[in-house]
Short mmCIF file of N, CA and C in Angstrom, two decimals:
data_model
loop_
_atom_site.label_atom_id
_atom_site.label_comp_id
_atom_site.label_asym_id
_atom_site.label_seq_id
_atom_site.Cartn_x
_atom_site.Cartn_y
_atom_site.Cartn_z
N MET A 149 69.83 88.32 -106.02
CA MET A 149 68.68 87.69 -105.43
C MET A 149 67.51 87.80 -106.42
N TYR A 150 66.72 86.74 -106.49
CA TYR A 150 65.58 86.70 -107.39
C TYR A 150 64.33 87.20 -106.68
N PRO A 151 63.42 87.82 -107.44
CA PRO A 151 62.17 88.27 -106.82
C PRO A 151 61.32 87.06 -106.42
N ARG A 152 60.58 87.19 -105.34
CA ARG A 152 59.71 86.13 -104.86
C ARG A 152 58.45 86.11 -105.72
N VAL A 153 58.21 84.99 -106.38
CA VAL A 153 57.04 84.84 -107.24
C VAL A 153 56.01 83.99 -106.51
N GLN A 154 54.80 84.52 -106.39
CA GLN A 154 53.71 83.79 -105.74
C GLN A 154 52.88 83.07 -106.81
N PRO A 155 52.16 82.01 -106.41
CA PRO A 155 51.29 81.33 -107.37
C PRO A 155 50.24 82.32 -107.92
N SER A 156 49.93 82.17 -109.19
CA SER A 156 48.96 83.07 -109.82
C SER A 156 47.55 82.76 -109.32
N ALA A 157 46.66 83.71 -109.54
CA ALA A 157 45.25 83.50 -109.18
C ALA A 157 44.68 82.31 -109.94
N ASP A 158 45.11 82.12 -111.19
CA ASP A 158 44.63 80.97 -111.97
C ASP A 158 45.07 79.65 -111.36
N LEU A 159 46.31 79.58 -110.91
CA LEU A 159 46.81 78.36 -110.29
C LEU A 159 46.09 78.08 -108.98
N LEU A 160 45.87 79.10 -108.19
CA LEU A 160 45.15 78.93 -106.92
C LEU A 160 43.69 78.53 -107.16
N ALA A 161 43.08 79.08 -108.20
CA ALA A 161 41.70 78.72 -108.52
C ALA A 161 41.62 77.27 -108.99
N LEU A 162 42.60 76.84 -109.77
CA LEU A 162 42.64 75.45 -110.21
C LEU A 162 42.79 74.52 -109.02
N ALA A 163 43.69 74.86 -108.11
CA ALA A 163 43.87 74.05 -106.90
C ALA A 163 42.59 73.98 -106.10
N ALA A 164 41.89 75.09 -105.96
CA ALA A 164 40.63 75.09 -105.21
C ALA A 164 39.60 74.18 -105.87
N ALA A 165 39.56 74.18 -107.19
CA ALA A 165 38.61 73.34 -107.92
C ALA A 165 38.97 71.86 -107.83
N GLN A 166 40.22 71.56 -107.48
CA GLN A 166 40.71 70.18 -107.40
C GLN A 166 41.02 69.80 -105.96
N ALA A 167 40.24 70.32 -105.02
CA ALA A 167 40.37 69.98 -103.60
C ALA A 167 41.77 70.27 -103.04
N GLY A 168 42.43 71.29 -103.60
CA GLY A 168 43.74 71.70 -103.09
C GLY A 168 44.91 70.96 -103.69
N VAL A 169 44.69 70.21 -104.77
CA VAL A 169 45.75 69.38 -105.36
C VAL A 169 46.05 69.86 -106.78
N VAL A 170 47.35 69.93 -107.10
CA VAL A 170 47.78 70.26 -108.46
C VAL A 170 48.93 69.34 -108.84
N SER A 171 49.12 69.20 -110.14
CA SER A 171 50.23 68.40 -110.64
C SER A 171 51.40 69.31 -111.02
N ALA A 172 52.57 68.73 -111.13
CA ALA A 172 53.74 69.49 -111.56
C ALA A 172 53.52 70.06 -112.96
N GLU A 173 52.84 69.29 -113.81
CA GLU A 173 52.55 69.76 -115.16
C GLU A 173 51.65 71.00 -115.12
N GLN A 174 50.65 71.00 -114.27
CA GLN A 174 49.77 72.17 -114.15
C GLN A 174 50.53 73.38 -113.60
N VAL A 175 51.39 73.14 -112.63
CA VAL A 175 52.21 74.21 -112.06
C VAL A 175 53.07 74.85 -113.15
N ALA A 176 53.68 74.02 -113.98
CA ALA A 176 54.53 74.54 -115.05
C ALA A 176 53.71 75.28 -116.10
N LEU A 177 52.55 74.72 -116.47
CA LEU A 177 51.70 75.36 -117.48
C LEU A 177 51.18 76.72 -117.02
N LEU A 178 51.04 76.88 -115.71
CA LEU A 178 50.56 78.15 -115.17
C LEU A 178 51.71 79.03 -114.68
N ASN A 179 52.91 78.72 -115.17
CA ASN A 179 54.09 79.60 -115.07
C ASN A 179 54.61 79.88 -113.66
N LEU A 180 54.52 78.92 -112.76
CA LEU A 180 55.16 79.11 -111.47
C LEU A 180 56.59 78.60 -111.60
N PRO A 181 57.58 79.46 -111.39
CA PRO A 181 58.97 79.03 -111.53
C PRO A 181 59.32 77.89 -110.57
N ARG A 182 60.24 77.03 -110.98
CA ARG A 182 60.68 75.90 -110.14
C ARG A 182 61.22 76.36 -108.80
N GLY A 183 61.93 77.47 -108.80
CA GLY A 183 62.47 77.99 -107.54
C GLY A 183 61.35 78.36 -106.57
N SER A 184 60.28 78.91 -107.09
CA SER A 184 59.14 79.26 -106.24
C SER A 184 58.46 78.01 -105.72
N LEU A 185 58.35 76.99 -106.56
CA LEU A 185 57.77 75.72 -106.12
C LEU A 185 58.62 75.13 -104.99
N ARG A 186 59.92 75.12 -105.17
CA ARG A 186 60.82 74.59 -104.12
C ARG A 186 60.66 75.37 -102.82
N ARG A 187 60.54 76.69 -102.91
CA ARG A 187 60.37 77.52 -101.71
C ARG A 187 59.05 77.20 -101.01
N LEU A 188 57.97 77.08 -101.78
CA LEU A 188 56.67 76.77 -101.19
C LEU A 188 56.69 75.42 -100.48
N LEU A 189 57.37 74.44 -101.07
CA LEU A 189 57.51 73.13 -100.43
C LEU A 189 58.40 73.21 -99.20
N ARG A 190 59.52 73.87 -99.33
CA ARG A 190 60.48 73.98 -98.22
C ARG A 190 59.87 74.69 -97.02
N ASP A 191 59.09 75.74 -97.28
CA ASP A 191 58.51 76.53 -96.20
C ASP A 191 57.22 75.92 -95.64
N GLY A 192 56.79 74.79 -96.19
CA GLY A 192 55.62 74.09 -95.67
C GLY A 192 54.28 74.65 -96.11
N HIS A 193 54.29 75.54 -97.12
CA HIS A 193 53.02 76.08 -97.63
C HIS A 193 52.33 75.05 -98.53
N TRP A 194 53.13 74.29 -99.26
CA TRP A 194 52.65 73.21 -100.11
C TRP A 194 53.29 71.92 -99.61
N HIS A 195 52.66 70.78 -99.94
CA HIS A 195 53.16 69.49 -99.49
C HIS A 195 53.19 68.53 -100.68
N ARG A 196 54.28 67.78 -100.80
CA ARG A 196 54.41 66.80 -101.86
C ARG A 196 53.66 65.54 -101.43
N LEU A 197 52.63 65.15 -102.20
CA LEU A 197 51.91 63.92 -101.89
C LEU A 197 52.62 62.71 -102.47
N THR A 198 53.14 62.88 -103.67
CA THR A 198 53.96 61.88 -104.35
C THR A 198 54.68 62.63 -105.46
N THR A 199 55.52 61.97 -106.19
CA THR A 199 56.28 62.64 -107.24
C THR A 199 55.34 63.37 -108.20
N GLY A 200 55.50 64.67 -108.31
CA GLY A 200 54.75 65.46 -109.27
C GLY A 200 53.32 65.83 -108.86
N ILE A 201 52.95 65.56 -107.60
CA ILE A 201 51.61 65.88 -107.12
C ILE A 201 51.75 66.65 -105.81
N TYR A 202 51.11 67.83 -105.73
CA TYR A 202 51.26 68.72 -104.58
C TYR A 202 49.91 69.06 -103.96
N TYR A 203 49.92 69.20 -102.65
CA TYR A 203 48.72 69.56 -101.88
C TYR A 203 48.93 70.93 -101.26
N LEU A 204 47.98 71.84 -101.48
CA LEU A 204 48.11 73.20 -100.99
C LEU A 204 47.38 73.43 -99.69
N GLY A 205 46.72 72.41 -99.16
CA GLY A 205 45.94 72.57 -97.95
C GLY A 205 46.75 72.43 -96.68
N LEU A 206 46.06 72.64 -95.57
CA LEU A 206 46.68 72.50 -94.26
C LEU A 206 46.31 71.14 -93.69
N GLY A 207 47.20 70.55 -92.94
CA GLY A 207 46.91 69.27 -92.31
C GLY A 207 46.91 68.14 -93.31
N GLU A 208 46.24 67.06 -92.91
CA GLU A 208 46.16 65.88 -93.76
C GLU A 208 45.23 66.14 -94.95
N PRO A 209 45.58 65.62 -96.13
CA PRO A 209 44.68 65.80 -97.27
C PRO A 209 43.34 65.12 -97.02
N THR A 210 42.29 65.73 -97.48
CA THR A 210 40.95 65.15 -97.37
C THR A 210 40.84 63.95 -98.31
N TRP A 211 39.75 63.19 -98.15
CA TRP A 211 39.50 62.07 -99.05
C TRP A 211 39.44 62.57 -100.49
N LEU A 212 38.72 63.69 -100.71
CA LEU A 212 38.58 64.22 -102.07
C LEU A 212 39.93 64.67 -102.63
N ALA A 213 40.79 65.23 -101.79
CA ALA A 213 42.13 65.63 -102.25
C ALA A 213 42.92 64.39 -102.67
N ARG A 214 42.83 63.32 -101.91
CA ARG A 214 43.53 62.09 -102.29
C ARG A 214 42.97 61.50 -103.58
N ALA A 215 41.64 61.62 -103.77
CA ALA A 215 41.04 61.16 -105.02
C ALA A 215 41.57 61.97 -106.20
N TRP A 216 41.62 63.29 -106.04
CA TRP A 216 42.17 64.14 -107.10
C TRP A 216 43.63 63.79 -107.38
N ALA A 217 44.39 63.53 -106.33
CA ALA A 217 45.80 63.15 -106.52
C ALA A 217 45.90 61.90 -107.39
N GLY A 218 45.04 60.93 -107.13
CA GLY A 218 45.05 59.70 -107.94
C GLY A 218 44.71 59.96 -109.39
N VAL A 219 43.72 60.79 -109.62
CA VAL A 219 43.33 61.10 -111.00
C VAL A 219 44.44 61.86 -111.71
N LEU A 220 45.04 62.83 -111.04
CA LEU A 220 46.13 63.59 -111.66
C LEU A 220 47.34 62.70 -111.92
N LEU A 221 47.60 61.80 -111.01
CA LEU A 221 48.71 60.86 -111.19
C LEU A 221 48.46 59.95 -112.39
N GLY A 222 47.20 59.61 -112.61
CA GLY A 222 46.83 58.73 -113.72
C GLY A 222 46.93 59.38 -115.09
N GLY A 223 46.92 60.69 -115.15
CA GLY A 223 47.06 61.38 -116.42
C GLY A 223 45.75 61.91 -116.96
N SER A 224 45.82 62.49 -118.14
CA SER A 224 44.68 63.24 -118.69
C SER A 224 43.44 62.40 -118.94
N ASP A 225 43.57 61.12 -119.20
CA ASP A 225 42.40 60.28 -119.45
C ASP A 225 41.99 59.45 -118.25
N ALA A 226 42.55 59.69 -117.08
CA ALA A 226 42.23 58.93 -115.88
C ALA A 226 40.88 59.36 -115.32
N ARG A 227 40.21 58.41 -114.69
CA ARG A 227 38.89 58.66 -114.09
C ARG A 227 38.77 57.89 -112.79
N LEU A 228 38.02 58.44 -111.83
CA LEU A 228 37.69 57.68 -110.63
C LEU A 228 36.85 56.47 -111.04
N ALA A 229 36.99 55.38 -110.28
CA ALA A 229 36.28 54.16 -110.62
C ALA A 229 35.53 53.59 -109.42
N PHE A 230 34.59 52.72 -109.72
CA PHE A 230 33.89 51.90 -108.75
C PHE A 230 33.31 52.71 -107.59
N GLU A 231 33.58 52.28 -106.36
CA GLU A 231 32.99 52.91 -105.19
C GLU A 231 33.39 54.38 -105.05
N ALA A 232 34.62 54.71 -105.43
CA ALA A 232 35.07 56.10 -105.33
C ALA A 232 34.24 57.01 -106.24
N ALA A 233 33.99 56.56 -107.45
CA ALA A 233 33.17 57.35 -108.37
C ALA A 233 31.75 57.46 -107.82
N GLY A 234 31.24 56.37 -107.31
CA GLY A 234 29.90 56.40 -106.73
C GLY A 234 29.79 57.36 -105.58
N HIS A 235 30.81 57.39 -104.73
CA HIS A 235 30.78 58.30 -103.59
C HIS A 235 30.73 59.76 -104.05
N VAL A 236 31.52 60.10 -105.05
CA VAL A 236 31.52 61.48 -105.56
C VAL A 236 30.13 61.85 -106.08
N TRP A 237 29.41 60.89 -106.61
CA TRP A 237 28.05 61.13 -107.11
C TRP A 237 26.99 60.96 -106.03
N GLY A 238 27.43 60.78 -104.77
CA GLY A 238 26.49 60.69 -103.66
C GLY A 238 25.86 59.32 -103.49
N LEU A 239 26.52 58.29 -104.01
CA LEU A 239 25.97 56.93 -103.98
C LEU A 239 26.73 56.03 -103.02
N GLY A 240 26.96 56.46 -101.83
CA GLY A 240 27.62 55.59 -100.86
C GLY A 240 28.67 56.33 -100.06
N ASP A 241 29.20 55.60 -99.09
CA ASP A 241 30.22 56.15 -98.20
C ASP A 241 31.57 56.22 -98.90
N GLN A 242 32.49 56.96 -98.28
CA GLN A 242 33.86 57.03 -98.80
C GLN A 242 34.51 55.67 -98.68
N PRO A 243 34.98 55.11 -99.78
CA PRO A 243 35.68 53.84 -99.68
C PRO A 243 37.10 54.06 -99.14
N ALA A 244 37.63 53.05 -98.48
CA ALA A 244 39.00 53.14 -97.97
C ALA A 244 40.00 53.21 -99.13
N ASP A 245 39.74 52.43 -100.17
CA ASP A 245 40.62 52.43 -101.35
C ASP A 245 40.03 53.32 -102.42
N ILE A 246 40.87 54.15 -103.00
CA ILE A 246 40.44 55.01 -104.10
C ILE A 246 41.01 54.39 -105.37
N ARG A 247 40.12 53.92 -106.21
CA ARG A 247 40.55 53.27 -107.46
C ARG A 247 40.37 54.24 -108.62
N VAL A 248 41.37 54.25 -109.49
CA VAL A 248 41.39 55.14 -110.64
C VAL A 248 41.60 54.30 -111.89
N LEU A 249 40.80 54.54 -112.90
CA LEU A 249 40.97 53.87 -114.20
C LEU A 249 41.91 54.70 -115.06
N VAL A 250 42.85 54.01 -115.70
CA VAL A 250 43.76 54.66 -116.64
C VAL A 250 43.74 53.86 -117.94
N PRO A 251 44.02 54.49 -119.07
CA PRO A 251 44.05 53.75 -120.33
C PRO A 251 45.05 52.59 -120.26
N THR A 252 44.76 51.51 -120.96
CA THR A 252 45.64 50.34 -120.92
C THR A 252 47.03 50.64 -121.48
N SER A 253 47.15 51.68 -122.28
CA SER A 253 48.45 52.04 -122.85
C SER A 253 49.36 52.73 -121.83
N ARG A 254 48.81 53.13 -120.68
CA ARG A 254 49.58 53.84 -119.68
C ARG A 254 49.83 52.94 -118.48
N ARG A 255 51.00 52.97 -117.92
CA ARG A 255 51.34 52.19 -116.75
C ARG A 255 51.60 53.13 -115.59
N VAL A 256 50.80 52.96 -114.52
CA VAL A 256 50.96 53.76 -113.32
C VAL A 256 50.99 52.79 -112.15
N SER A 257 51.99 52.92 -111.29
CA SER A 257 52.07 52.02 -110.14
C SER A 257 51.12 52.47 -109.06
N ALA A 258 50.67 51.51 -108.26
CA ALA A 258 49.78 51.82 -107.13
C ALA A 258 50.50 52.75 -106.16
N GLN A 259 49.79 53.73 -105.66
CA GLN A 259 50.39 54.70 -104.73
C GLN A 259 49.55 54.75 -103.47
#
Protein backbone atom coordinates (compact mmCIF):
# COMPACT_ATOMS: atom_id res chain seq x y z
CA MET A 1 0.00 0.00 0.00
CA TYR A 2 1.23 3.49 -0.84
CA PRO A 3 1.25 6.34 1.68
CA ARG A 4 -1.53 8.91 1.25
CA VAL A 5 -0.03 12.12 -0.12
CA GLN A 6 -1.96 15.33 0.45
CA PRO A 7 -1.64 18.46 -1.72
CA SER A 8 1.23 20.68 -0.57
CA ALA A 9 0.70 24.05 1.05
CA ASP A 10 2.11 25.64 -2.12
CA LEU A 11 -0.45 23.87 -4.31
CA LEU A 12 -3.31 24.85 -2.01
CA ALA A 13 -2.08 28.46 -1.92
CA LEU A 14 -1.93 28.54 -5.71
CA ALA A 15 -5.47 27.17 -5.93
CA ALA A 16 -6.67 29.81 -3.46
CA ALA A 17 -5.05 32.55 -5.56
CA GLN A 18 -6.80 31.17 -8.67
CA ALA A 19 -10.32 30.97 -7.22
CA GLY A 20 -9.92 27.27 -6.41
CA VAL A 21 -8.79 26.19 -9.89
CA VAL A 22 -5.54 24.49 -10.91
CA SER A 23 -4.27 22.88 -14.08
CA ALA A 24 -2.84 19.38 -14.43
CA GLU A 25 0.48 21.00 -15.33
CA GLN A 26 0.49 22.99 -12.07
CA VAL A 27 -0.42 19.87 -10.09
CA ALA A 28 2.51 18.00 -11.63
CA LEU A 29 4.94 20.90 -11.15
CA LEU A 30 4.02 21.03 -7.46
CA ASN A 31 4.68 17.29 -7.10
CA LEU A 32 1.26 15.83 -6.35
CA PRO A 33 1.42 12.20 -7.47
CA ARG A 34 -1.11 11.05 -10.09
CA GLY A 35 -2.49 8.48 -7.69
CA SER A 36 -3.25 11.20 -5.16
CA LEU A 37 -4.93 13.29 -7.85
CA ARG A 38 -7.10 10.32 -8.85
CA ARG A 39 -8.03 9.74 -5.19
CA LEU A 40 -8.97 13.40 -4.64
CA LEU A 41 -11.18 13.30 -7.75
CA ARG A 42 -12.70 9.91 -6.89
CA ASP A 43 -13.50 10.94 -3.32
CA GLY A 44 -15.14 14.19 -4.47
CA HIS A 45 -12.62 16.54 -2.84
CA TRP A 46 -11.62 17.91 -6.26
CA HIS A 47 -13.75 18.16 -9.39
CA ARG A 48 -12.72 17.92 -13.04
CA LEU A 49 -14.03 20.98 -14.91
CA THR A 50 -12.60 19.82 -18.22
CA THR A 51 -9.58 17.84 -19.34
CA GLY A 52 -6.60 18.98 -17.29
CA ILE A 53 -8.48 21.60 -15.22
CA TYR A 54 -9.56 20.91 -11.62
CA TYR A 55 -11.74 22.78 -9.11
CA LEU A 56 -11.00 22.41 -5.41
CA GLY A 57 -14.10 24.20 -4.15
CA LEU A 58 -17.44 22.96 -2.92
CA GLY A 59 -20.57 23.17 -5.01
CA GLU A 60 -20.74 24.87 -8.37
CA PRO A 61 -17.67 26.83 -9.47
CA THR A 62 -18.00 30.58 -9.08
CA TRP A 63 -17.86 32.92 -12.07
CA LEU A 64 -14.24 33.77 -11.16
CA ALA A 65 -13.34 30.06 -10.95
CA ARG A 66 -14.77 29.51 -14.44
CA ALA A 67 -12.80 32.52 -15.69
CA TRP A 68 -9.60 31.07 -14.22
CA ALA A 69 -10.41 27.71 -15.82
CA GLY A 70 -10.64 29.42 -19.21
CA VAL A 71 -7.34 31.22 -18.77
CA LEU A 72 -5.57 28.06 -17.60
CA LEU A 73 -7.06 26.11 -20.49
CA GLY A 74 -5.77 28.78 -22.88
CA GLY A 75 -2.18 28.36 -21.71
CA SER A 76 0.57 30.57 -20.36
CA ASP A 77 -0.10 33.55 -22.66
CA ALA A 78 -3.91 33.48 -22.35
CA ARG A 79 -5.76 36.49 -20.97
CA LEU A 80 -9.35 37.36 -20.11
CA ALA A 81 -10.93 39.51 -22.81
CA PHE A 82 -13.68 42.05 -23.40
CA GLU A 83 -16.49 42.16 -20.83
CA ALA A 84 -14.92 39.46 -18.65
CA ALA A 85 -11.71 41.46 -18.28
CA GLY A 86 -13.72 44.58 -17.58
CA HIS A 87 -15.70 42.84 -14.88
CA VAL A 88 -12.54 41.70 -13.10
CA TRP A 89 -11.42 45.35 -13.10
CA GLY A 90 -14.78 46.45 -11.68
CA LEU A 91 -16.12 47.83 -14.95
CA GLY A 92 -19.45 46.09 -15.30
CA ASP A 93 -21.51 43.06 -14.43
CA GLN A 94 -20.46 39.45 -14.87
CA PRO A 95 -20.96 38.54 -18.51
CA ALA A 96 -22.67 35.25 -19.31
CA ASP A 97 -19.87 34.35 -21.73
CA ILE A 98 -16.29 34.35 -20.54
CA ARG A 99 -14.00 35.13 -23.45
CA VAL A 100 -10.29 34.37 -23.32
CA LEU A 101 -7.65 35.59 -25.76
CA VAL A 102 -5.00 33.08 -26.80
CA PRO A 103 -2.04 33.55 -29.17
CA THR A 104 -2.91 32.87 -32.81
CA SER A 105 -0.34 30.07 -32.85
CA ARG A 106 -2.38 28.11 -30.30
CA ARG A 107 -5.67 26.35 -31.02
CA VAL A 108 -8.10 25.86 -28.16
CA SER A 109 -11.68 24.71 -28.69
CA ALA A 110 -14.56 26.52 -27.05
CA GLN A 111 -15.47 24.93 -23.71
